[in-house]
Tab-separated table of C-alpha atoms and ligand atoms in Angstrom:
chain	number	residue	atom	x	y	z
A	1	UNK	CA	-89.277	-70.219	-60.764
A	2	UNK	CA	-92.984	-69.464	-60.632
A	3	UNK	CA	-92.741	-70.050	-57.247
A	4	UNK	CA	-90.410	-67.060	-56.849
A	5	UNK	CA	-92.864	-64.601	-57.283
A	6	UNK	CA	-95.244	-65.357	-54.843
A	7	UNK	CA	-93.565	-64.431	-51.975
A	8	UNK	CA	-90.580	-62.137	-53.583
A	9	UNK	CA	-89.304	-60.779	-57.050
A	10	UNK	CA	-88.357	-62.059	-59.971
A	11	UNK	CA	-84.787	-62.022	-61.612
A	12	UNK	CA	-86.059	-59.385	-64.542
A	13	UNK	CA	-88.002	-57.322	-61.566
A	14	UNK	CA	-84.800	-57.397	-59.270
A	15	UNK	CA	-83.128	-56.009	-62.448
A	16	UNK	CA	-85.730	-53.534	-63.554
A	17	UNK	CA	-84.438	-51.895	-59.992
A	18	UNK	CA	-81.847	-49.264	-60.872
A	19	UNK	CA	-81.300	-47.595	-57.817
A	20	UNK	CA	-77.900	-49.321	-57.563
A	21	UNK	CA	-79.199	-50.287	-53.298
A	22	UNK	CA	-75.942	-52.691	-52.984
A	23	UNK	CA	-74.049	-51.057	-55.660
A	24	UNK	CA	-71.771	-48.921	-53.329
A	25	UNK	CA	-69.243	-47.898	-55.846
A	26	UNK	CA	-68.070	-45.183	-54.291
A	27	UNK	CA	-67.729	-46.634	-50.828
A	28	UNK	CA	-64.433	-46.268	-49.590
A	29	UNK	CA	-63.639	-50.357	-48.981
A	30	UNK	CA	-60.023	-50.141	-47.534
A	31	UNK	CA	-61.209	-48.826	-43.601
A	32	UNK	CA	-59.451	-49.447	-40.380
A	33	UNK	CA	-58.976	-53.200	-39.837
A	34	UNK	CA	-60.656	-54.244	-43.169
A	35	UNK	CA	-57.772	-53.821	-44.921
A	36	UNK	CA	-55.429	-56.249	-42.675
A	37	UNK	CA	-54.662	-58.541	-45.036
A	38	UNK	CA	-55.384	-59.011	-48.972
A	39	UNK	CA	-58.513	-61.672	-49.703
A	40	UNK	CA	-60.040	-62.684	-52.991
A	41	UNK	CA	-63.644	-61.914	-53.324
A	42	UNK	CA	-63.869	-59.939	-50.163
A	43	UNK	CA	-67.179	-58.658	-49.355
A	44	UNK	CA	-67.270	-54.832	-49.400
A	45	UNK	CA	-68.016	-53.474	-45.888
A	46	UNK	CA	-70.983	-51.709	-46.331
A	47	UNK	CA	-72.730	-54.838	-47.901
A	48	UNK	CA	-73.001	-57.226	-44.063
A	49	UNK	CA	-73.466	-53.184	-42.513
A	50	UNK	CA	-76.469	-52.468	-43.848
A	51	UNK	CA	-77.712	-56.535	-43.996
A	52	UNK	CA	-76.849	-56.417	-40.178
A	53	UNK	CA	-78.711	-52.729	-39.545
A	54	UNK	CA	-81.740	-53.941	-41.362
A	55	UNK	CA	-82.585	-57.107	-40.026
A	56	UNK	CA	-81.018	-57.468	-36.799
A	57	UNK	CA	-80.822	-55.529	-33.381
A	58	UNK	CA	-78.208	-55.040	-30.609
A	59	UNK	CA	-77.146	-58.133	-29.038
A	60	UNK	CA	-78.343	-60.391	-31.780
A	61	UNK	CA	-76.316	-63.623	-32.927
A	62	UNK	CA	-74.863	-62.646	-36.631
A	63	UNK	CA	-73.952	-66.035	-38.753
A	64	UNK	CA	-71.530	-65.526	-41.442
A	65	UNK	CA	-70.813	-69.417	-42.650
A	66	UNK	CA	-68.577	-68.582	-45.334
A	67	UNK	CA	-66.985	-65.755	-43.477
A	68	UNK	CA	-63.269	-65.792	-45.112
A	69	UNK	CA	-60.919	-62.814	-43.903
A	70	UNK	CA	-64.105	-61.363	-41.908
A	71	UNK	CA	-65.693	-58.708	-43.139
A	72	UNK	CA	-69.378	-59.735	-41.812
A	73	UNK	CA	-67.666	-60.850	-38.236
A	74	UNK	CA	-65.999	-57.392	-37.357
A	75	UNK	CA	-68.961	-55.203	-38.442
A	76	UNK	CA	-70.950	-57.180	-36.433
A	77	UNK	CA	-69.280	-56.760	-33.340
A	78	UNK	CA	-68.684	-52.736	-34.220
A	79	UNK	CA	-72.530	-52.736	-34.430
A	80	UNK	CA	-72.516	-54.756	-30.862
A	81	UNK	CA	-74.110	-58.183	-32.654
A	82	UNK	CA	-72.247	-61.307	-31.198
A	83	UNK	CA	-70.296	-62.696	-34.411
A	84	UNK	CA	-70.153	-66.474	-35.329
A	85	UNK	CA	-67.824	-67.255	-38.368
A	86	UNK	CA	-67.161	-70.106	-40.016
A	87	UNK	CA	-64.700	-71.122	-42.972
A	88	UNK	CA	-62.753	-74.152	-43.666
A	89	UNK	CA	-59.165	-72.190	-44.511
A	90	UNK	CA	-56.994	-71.376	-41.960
A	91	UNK	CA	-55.978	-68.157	-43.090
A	92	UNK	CA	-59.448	-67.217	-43.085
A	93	UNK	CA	-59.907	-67.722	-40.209
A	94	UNK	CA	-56.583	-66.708	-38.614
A	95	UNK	CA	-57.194	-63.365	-40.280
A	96	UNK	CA	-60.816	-62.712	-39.065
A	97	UNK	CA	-59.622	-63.543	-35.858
A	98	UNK	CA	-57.048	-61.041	-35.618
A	99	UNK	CA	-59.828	-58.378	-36.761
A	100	UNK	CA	-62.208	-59.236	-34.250
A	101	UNK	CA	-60.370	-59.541	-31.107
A	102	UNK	CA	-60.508	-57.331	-28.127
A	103	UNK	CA	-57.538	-55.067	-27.967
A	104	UNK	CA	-56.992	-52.934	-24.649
A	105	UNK	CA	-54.411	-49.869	-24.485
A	106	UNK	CA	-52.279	-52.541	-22.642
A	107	UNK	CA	-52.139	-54.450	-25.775
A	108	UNK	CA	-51.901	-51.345	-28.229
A	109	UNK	CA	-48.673	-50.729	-25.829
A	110	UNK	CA	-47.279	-54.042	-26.198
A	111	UNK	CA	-47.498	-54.441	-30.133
A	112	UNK	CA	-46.081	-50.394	-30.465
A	113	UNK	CA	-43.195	-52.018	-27.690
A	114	UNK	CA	-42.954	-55.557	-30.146
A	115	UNK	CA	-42.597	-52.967	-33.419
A	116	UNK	CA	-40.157	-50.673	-32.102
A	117	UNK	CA	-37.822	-53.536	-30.646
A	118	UNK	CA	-38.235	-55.312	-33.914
A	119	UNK	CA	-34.702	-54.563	-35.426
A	120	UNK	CA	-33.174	-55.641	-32.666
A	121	UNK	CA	-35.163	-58.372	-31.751
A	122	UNK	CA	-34.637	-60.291	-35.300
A	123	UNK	CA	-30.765	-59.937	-34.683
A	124	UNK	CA	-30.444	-62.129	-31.393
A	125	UNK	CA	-32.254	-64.862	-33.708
A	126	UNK	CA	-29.432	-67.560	-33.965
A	127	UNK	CA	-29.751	-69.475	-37.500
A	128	UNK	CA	-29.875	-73.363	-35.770
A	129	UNK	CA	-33.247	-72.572	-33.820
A	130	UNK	CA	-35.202	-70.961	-36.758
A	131	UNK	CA	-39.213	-71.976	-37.290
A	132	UNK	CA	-39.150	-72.664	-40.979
A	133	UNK	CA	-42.653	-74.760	-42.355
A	134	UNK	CA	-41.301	-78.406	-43.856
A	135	UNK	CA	-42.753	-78.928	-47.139
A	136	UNK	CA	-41.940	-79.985	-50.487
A	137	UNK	CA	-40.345	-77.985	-53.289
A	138	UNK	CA	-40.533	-74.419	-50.360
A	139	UNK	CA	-36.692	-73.822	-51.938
A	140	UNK	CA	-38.743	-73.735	-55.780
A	141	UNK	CA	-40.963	-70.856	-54.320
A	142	UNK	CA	-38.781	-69.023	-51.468
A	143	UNK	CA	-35.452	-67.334	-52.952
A	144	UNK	CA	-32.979	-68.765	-49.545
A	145	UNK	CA	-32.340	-65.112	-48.637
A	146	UNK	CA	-35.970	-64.618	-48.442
A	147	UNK	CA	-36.847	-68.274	-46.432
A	148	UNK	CA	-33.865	-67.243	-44.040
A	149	UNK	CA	-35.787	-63.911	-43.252
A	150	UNK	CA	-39.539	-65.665	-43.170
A	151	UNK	CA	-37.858	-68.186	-40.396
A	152	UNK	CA	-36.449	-65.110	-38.441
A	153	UNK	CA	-39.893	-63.338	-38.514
A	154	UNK	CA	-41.964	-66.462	-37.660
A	155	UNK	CA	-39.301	-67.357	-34.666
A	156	UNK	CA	-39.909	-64.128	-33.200
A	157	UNK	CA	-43.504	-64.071	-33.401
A	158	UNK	CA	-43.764	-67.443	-31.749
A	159	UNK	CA	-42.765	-65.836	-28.673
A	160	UNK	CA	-45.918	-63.673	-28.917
A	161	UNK	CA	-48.407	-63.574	-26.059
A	162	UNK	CA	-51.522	-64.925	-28.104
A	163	UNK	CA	-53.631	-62.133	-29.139
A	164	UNK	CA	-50.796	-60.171	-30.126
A	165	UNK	CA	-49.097	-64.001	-31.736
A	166	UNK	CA	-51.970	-63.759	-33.862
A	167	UNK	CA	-52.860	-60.355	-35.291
A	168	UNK	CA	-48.373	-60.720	-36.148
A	169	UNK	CA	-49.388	-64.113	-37.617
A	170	UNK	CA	-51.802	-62.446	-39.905
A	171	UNK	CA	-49.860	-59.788	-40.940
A	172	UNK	CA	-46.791	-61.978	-41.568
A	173	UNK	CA	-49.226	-64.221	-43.327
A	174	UNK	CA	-50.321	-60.428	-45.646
A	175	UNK	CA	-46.448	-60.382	-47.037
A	176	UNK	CA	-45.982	-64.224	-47.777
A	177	UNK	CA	-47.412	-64.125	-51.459
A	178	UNK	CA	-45.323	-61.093	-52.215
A	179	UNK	CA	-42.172	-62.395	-50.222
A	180	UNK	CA	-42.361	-65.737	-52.756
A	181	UNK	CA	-42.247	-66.072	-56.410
A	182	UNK	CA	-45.752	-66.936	-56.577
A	183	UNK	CA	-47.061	-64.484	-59.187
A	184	UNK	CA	-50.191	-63.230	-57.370
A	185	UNK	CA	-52.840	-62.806	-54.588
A	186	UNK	CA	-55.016	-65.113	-57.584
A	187	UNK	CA	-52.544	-66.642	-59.686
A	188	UNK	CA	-50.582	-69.873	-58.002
A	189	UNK	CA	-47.768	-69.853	-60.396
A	190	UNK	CA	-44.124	-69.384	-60.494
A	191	UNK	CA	-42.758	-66.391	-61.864
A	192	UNK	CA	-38.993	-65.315	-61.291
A	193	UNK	CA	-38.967	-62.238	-58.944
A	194	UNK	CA	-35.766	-60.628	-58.127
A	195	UNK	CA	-35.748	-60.900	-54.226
A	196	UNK	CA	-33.846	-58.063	-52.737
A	197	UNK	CA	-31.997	-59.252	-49.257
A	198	UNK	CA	-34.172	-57.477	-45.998
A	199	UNK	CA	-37.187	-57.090	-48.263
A	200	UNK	CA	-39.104	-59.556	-45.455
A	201	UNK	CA	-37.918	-57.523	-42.727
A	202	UNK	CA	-38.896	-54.071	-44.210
A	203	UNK	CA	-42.475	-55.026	-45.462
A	204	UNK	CA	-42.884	-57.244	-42.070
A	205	UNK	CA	-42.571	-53.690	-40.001
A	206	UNK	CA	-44.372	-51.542	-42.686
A	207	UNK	CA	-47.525	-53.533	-42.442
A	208	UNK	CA	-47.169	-54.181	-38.239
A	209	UNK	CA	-46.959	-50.235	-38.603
A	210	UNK	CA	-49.995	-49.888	-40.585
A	211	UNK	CA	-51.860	-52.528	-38.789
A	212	UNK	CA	-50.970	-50.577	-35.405
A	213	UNK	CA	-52.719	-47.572	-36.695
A	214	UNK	CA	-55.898	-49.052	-38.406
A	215	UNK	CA	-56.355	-50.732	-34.646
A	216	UNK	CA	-55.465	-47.569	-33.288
A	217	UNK	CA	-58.623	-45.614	-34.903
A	218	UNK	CA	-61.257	-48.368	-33.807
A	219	UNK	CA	-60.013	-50.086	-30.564
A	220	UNK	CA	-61.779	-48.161	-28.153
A	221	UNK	CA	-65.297	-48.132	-29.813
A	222	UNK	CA	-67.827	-50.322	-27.996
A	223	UNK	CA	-67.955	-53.855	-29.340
A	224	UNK	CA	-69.137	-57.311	-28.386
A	225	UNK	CA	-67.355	-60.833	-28.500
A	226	UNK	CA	-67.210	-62.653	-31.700
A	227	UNK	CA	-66.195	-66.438	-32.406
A	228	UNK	CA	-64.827	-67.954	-35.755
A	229	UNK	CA	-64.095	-72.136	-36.341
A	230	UNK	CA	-62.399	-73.342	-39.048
A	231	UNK	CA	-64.635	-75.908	-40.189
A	232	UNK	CA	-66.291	-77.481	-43.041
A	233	UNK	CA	-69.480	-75.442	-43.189
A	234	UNK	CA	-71.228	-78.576	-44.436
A	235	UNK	CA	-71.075	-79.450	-40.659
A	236	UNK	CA	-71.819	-76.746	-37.906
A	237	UNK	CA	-72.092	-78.953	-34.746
A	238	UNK	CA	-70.880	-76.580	-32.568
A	239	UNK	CA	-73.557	-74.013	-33.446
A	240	UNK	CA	-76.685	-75.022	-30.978
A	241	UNK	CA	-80.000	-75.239	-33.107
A	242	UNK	CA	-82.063	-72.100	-33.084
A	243	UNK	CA	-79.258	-69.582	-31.850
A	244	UNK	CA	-78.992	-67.482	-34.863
A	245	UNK	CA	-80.561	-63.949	-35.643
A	246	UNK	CA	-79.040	-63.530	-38.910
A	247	UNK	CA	-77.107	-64.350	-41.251
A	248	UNK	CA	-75.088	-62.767	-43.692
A	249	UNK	CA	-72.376	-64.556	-45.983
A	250	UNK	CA	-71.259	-64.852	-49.754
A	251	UNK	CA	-70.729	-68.172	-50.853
A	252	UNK	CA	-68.152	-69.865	-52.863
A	253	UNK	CA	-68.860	-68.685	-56.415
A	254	UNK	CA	-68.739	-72.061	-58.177
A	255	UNK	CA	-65.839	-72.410	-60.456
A	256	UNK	CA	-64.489	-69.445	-59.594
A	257	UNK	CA	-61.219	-69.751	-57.440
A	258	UNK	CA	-58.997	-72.001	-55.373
A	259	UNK	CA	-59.102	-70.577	-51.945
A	260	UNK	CA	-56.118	-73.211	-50.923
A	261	UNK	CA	-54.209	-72.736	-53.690
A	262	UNK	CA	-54.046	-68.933	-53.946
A	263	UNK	CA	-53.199	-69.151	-49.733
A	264	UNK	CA	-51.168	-72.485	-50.026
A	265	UNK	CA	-47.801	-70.839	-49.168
A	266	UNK	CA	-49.778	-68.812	-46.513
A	267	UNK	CA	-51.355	-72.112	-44.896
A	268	UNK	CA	-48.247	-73.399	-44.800
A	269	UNK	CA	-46.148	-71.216	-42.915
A	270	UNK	CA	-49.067	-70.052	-40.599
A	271	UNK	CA	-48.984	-74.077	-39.403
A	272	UNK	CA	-52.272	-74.932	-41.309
A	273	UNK	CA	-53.089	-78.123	-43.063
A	274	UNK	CA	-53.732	-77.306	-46.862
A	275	UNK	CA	-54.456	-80.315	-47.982
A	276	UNK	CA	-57.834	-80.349	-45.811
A	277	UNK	CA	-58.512	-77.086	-47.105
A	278	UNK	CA	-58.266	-78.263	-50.350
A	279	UNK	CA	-60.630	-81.911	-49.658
A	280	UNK	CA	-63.440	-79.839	-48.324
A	281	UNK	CA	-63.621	-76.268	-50.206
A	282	UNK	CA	-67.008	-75.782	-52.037
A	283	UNK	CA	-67.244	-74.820	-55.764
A	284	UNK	CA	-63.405	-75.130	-56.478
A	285	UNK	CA	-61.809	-74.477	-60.071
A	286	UNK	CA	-59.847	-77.628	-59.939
A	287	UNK	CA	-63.369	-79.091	-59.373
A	288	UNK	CA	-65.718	-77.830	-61.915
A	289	UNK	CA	-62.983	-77.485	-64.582
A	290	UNK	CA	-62.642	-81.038	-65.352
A	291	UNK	CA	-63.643	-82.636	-68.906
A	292	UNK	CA	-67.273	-83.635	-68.072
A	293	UNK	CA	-67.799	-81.634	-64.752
A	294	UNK	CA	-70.811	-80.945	-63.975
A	295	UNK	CA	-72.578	-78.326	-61.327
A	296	UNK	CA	-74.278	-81.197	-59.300
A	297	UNK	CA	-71.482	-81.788	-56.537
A	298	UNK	CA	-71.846	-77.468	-56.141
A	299	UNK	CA	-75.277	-77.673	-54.916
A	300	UNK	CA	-75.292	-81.363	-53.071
A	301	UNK	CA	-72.624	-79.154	-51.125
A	302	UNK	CA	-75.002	-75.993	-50.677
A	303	UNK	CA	-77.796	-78.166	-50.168
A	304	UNK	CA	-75.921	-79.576	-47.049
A	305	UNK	CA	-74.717	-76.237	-45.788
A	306	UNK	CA	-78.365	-74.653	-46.140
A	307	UNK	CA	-79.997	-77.819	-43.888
A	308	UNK	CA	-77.461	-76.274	-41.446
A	309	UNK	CA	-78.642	-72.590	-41.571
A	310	UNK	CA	-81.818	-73.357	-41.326
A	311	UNK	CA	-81.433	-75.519	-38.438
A	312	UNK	CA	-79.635	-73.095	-36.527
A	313	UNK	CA	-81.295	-70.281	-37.488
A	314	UNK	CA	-84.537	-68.979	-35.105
A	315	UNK	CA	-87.933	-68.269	-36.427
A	316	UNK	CA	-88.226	-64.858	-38.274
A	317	UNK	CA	-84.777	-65.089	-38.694
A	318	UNK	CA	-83.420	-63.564	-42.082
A	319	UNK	CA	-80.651	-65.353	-44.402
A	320	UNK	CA	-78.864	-62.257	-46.857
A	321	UNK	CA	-76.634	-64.091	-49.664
A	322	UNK	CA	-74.525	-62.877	-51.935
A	323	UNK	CA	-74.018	-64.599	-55.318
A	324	UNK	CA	-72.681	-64.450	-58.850
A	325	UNK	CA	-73.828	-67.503	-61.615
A	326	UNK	CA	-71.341	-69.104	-63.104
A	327	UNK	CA	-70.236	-71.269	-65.932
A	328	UNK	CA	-69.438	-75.362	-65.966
A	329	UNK	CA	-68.292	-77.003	-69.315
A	330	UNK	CA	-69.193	-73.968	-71.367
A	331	UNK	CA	-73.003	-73.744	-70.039
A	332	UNK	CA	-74.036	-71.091	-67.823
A	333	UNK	CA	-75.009	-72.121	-63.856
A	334	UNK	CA	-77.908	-70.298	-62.851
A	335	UNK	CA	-76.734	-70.342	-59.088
A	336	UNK	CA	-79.085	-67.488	-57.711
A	337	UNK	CA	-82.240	-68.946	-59.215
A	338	UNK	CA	-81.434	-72.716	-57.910
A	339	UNK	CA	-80.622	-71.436	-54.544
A	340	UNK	CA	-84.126	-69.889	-54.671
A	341	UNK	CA	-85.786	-73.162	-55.270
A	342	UNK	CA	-83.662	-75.221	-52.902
A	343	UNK	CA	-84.035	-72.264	-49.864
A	344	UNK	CA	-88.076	-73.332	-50.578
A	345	UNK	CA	-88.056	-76.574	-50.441
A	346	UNK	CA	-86.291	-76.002	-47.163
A	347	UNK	CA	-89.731	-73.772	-46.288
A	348	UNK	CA	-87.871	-70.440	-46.325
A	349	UNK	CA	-89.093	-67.349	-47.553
A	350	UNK	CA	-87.801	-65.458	-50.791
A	351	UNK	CA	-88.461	-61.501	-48.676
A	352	UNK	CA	-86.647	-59.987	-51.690
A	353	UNK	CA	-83.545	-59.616	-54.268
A	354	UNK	CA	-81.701	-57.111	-56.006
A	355	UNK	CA	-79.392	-57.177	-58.693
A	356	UNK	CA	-75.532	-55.700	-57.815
A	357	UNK	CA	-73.640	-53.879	-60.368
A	358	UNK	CA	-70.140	-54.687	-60.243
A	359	UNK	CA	-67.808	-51.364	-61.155
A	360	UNK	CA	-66.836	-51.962	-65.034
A	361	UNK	CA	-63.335	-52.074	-64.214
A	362	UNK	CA	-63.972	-54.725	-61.409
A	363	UNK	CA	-65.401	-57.462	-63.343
A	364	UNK	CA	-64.668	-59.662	-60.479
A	365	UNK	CA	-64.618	-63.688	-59.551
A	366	UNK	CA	-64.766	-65.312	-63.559
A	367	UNK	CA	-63.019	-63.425	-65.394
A	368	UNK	CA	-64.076	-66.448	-67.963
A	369	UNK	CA	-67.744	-65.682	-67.630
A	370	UNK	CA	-67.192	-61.532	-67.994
A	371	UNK	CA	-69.609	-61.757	-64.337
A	372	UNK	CA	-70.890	-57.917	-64.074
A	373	UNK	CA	-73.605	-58.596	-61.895
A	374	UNK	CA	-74.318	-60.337	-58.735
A	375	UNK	CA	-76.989	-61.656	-56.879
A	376	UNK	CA	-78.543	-60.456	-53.443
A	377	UNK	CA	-81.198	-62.536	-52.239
A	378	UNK	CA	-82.768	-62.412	-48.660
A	379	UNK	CA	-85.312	-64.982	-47.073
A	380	UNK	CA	-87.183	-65.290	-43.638
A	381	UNK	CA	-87.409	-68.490	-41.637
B	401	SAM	C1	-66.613	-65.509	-51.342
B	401	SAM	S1	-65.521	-66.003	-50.064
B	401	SAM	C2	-66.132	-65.159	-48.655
B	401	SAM	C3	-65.426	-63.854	-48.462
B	401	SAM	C4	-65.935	-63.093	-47.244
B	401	SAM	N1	-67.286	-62.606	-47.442
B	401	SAM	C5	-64.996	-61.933	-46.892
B	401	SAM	O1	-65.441	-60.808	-46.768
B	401	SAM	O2	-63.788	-62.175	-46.783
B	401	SAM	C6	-66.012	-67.673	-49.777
B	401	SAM	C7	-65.299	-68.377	-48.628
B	401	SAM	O3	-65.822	-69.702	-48.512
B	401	SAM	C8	-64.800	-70.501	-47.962
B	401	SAM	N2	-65.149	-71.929	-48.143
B	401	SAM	C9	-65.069	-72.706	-49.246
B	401	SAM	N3	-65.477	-73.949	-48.969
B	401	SAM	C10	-65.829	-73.976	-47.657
B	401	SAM	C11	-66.329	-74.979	-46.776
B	401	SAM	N4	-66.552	-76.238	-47.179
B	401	SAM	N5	-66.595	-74.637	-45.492
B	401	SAM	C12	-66.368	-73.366	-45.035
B	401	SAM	N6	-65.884	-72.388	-45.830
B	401	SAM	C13	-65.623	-72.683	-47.118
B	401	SAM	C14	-63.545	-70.039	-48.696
B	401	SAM	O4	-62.379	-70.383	-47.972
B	401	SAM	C15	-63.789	-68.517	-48.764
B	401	SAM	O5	-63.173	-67.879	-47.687
């Protein structure tokens, strides 16, 4: 910890700062495509904005290895940065795809065409040839009149031409939680929910609408190409060493959530595999809440995803995380301070930190650990 403060700040000087600089509680959060589709621990727009106006320029590669629904990925390309993104769950990554494709008028034109056809469209669906996902105990979380209507949306959208398939995809994927009797967004249990017959259908078109219209109010601002693989991020092969200006991501908070649970239903219908999603996802619940767990298989895991920043990442290249501490077996995980010392020994530079304020009402990720602060640390290569 010593080490800390030679090149940066320490934890009680990053908190001494009061002038809230990530804070942005009053930021409005919900804007255009942001709001596609719901995703826990979301980054706040304006946190990868300002990362990607400070320390990069037009044209630059933006990183974002944990880059979930893709926040970082589409206001890089908005701020003309090519966007790499990287998470290991499909919906992630079906999701930030949608947001960060290229949409023409042509295409605008086609989904306004798909959306007002809809009605009609769903009716020539004949009941033998519906697209229904095959797995165990669906009937337990579908009510029948709501799988019939998931198979008749998903059979339609197959027909999709691709970019259009998948911006559907995701917001089909947006109403699955609420469609099933899984209780919540964060909360993978069965409750009993009274499905109303045509409920699919209605909230299918509501969204398509509202996704139409957040598209609408950004597609014709310049923007660049982005990328997003939905890979381990222990393993980023496909990145070339050295191609990376910056990057910007939040981490798994350890112990925190189950990323493949919460989206298992999701995964499923969208044609992903959940049970990889499960094997490789970093800092999982189901891990660290196990009699005896302990935080050393967290940050063996980090420690294998920062050898791959680092080697990717060019010289005087910056790294921004965001990160909350956590708690294993009752004992609190400093996870801020231990990436410090492990981001060293890998010869980077602590440049700074701040502390983040979470709203009081939005004491988010551990609910357990009452987390009302987060970290922000940035280092140089
Ligand atoms: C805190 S969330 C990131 C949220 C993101 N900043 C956003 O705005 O949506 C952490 C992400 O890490 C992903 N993740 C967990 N384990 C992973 C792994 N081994 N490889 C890649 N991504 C992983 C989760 O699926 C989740 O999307």
């Amino acid at each position: 910890l010593k080490r800390t403060a030679i090149y940066g700040v320490n934890y009680e000087q990053a908190k001494s700062f009061k002038n809230g600089e990530w804070d942005f509680h009053d930021a409005d959060t919900q804007q255009h495509l942001h709001a596609l589709h719901p995703y826990p621990a979301r980054f706040i727009p304006q946190i990868p904005q300002k990362a990607i106006q400070s320390y990069s320029s037009p044209g630059d590669v933006v990183l974002d290895p944990f880059c979930g629904c893709g926040t970082t990925l589409l206001e890089s390309v908005l701020a003309k940065r090519t966007a790499v993104g990287v998470d290991n769950n499909p919906v992630a990554v079906l999701v930030a795809q949608a947001k960060i494709s290229k949409y023409s008028s042509k295409d605008l034109a086609s989904i306004d065409k798909f959306v007002s056809n809809y009605e009609q469209t769903i009716k020539t669906i004949e009941p033998n040839k519906l697209v229904l996902p095959l797995y165990e105990n669906i009937e337990y979380w579908f009510a029948p009149k709501a799988l019939k209507e998931l198979g008749i949306i998903k059979t339609v959208i197959e027909d999709l031409p691709p970019k259009i398939r998948t911006l559907a995809l995701a917001v089909f994927s947006s109403i699955i939680v609420r469609v099933s009797n899984q209780d919540s967004d964060t909360r993978y249990a069965r409750i009993q929910k009274c499905y109303e017959a045509g409920n699919a259908f209605k909230w299918f078109k509501s969204k398509m609408l509202d996704a139409l219209s957040r598209l609408r109010s950004i597609y014709n601002l310049p923007r660049v190409e982005g990328k997003v693989y939905c890979q381990d991020g222990k393993n980023l092969a496909m990145i070339k060493d050295h191609t990376v200006n910056l990057i910007v991501t939040s981490p798994p908070y350890i112990n925190a959530y189950d990323y493949h649970k919460y989206h298992r239903h999701r995964i499923h219908w969208i044609g992903g595999n959940p049970y990889s999603a499960r094997d490789s996802e970093i800092g999982k619940h189901d891990t660290f809440t196990r009699p005896n767990a302990t935080p050393e298989k967290y940050f063996a895991d980090m420690g294998m995803c920062f050898n791959e920043w680092v080697r990717v990442l060019k010289r005087n290249g910056h790294i921004l995380i965001v990160i909350g501490d956590g708690i294993v077996n009752k004992k609190p995980v400093k996870v801020a301070e231990e990436f410090i010392l492990m981001m060293e020994k890998l010869k980077l530079k602590l440049v700074n930190r701040w502390i983040r304020h979470l709203k009081k009402n939005k004491k988010s990720f551990n609910q357990s650990a009452r987390i009302d602060e987060e970290h922000v640390i940035l280092f140089k290569k």
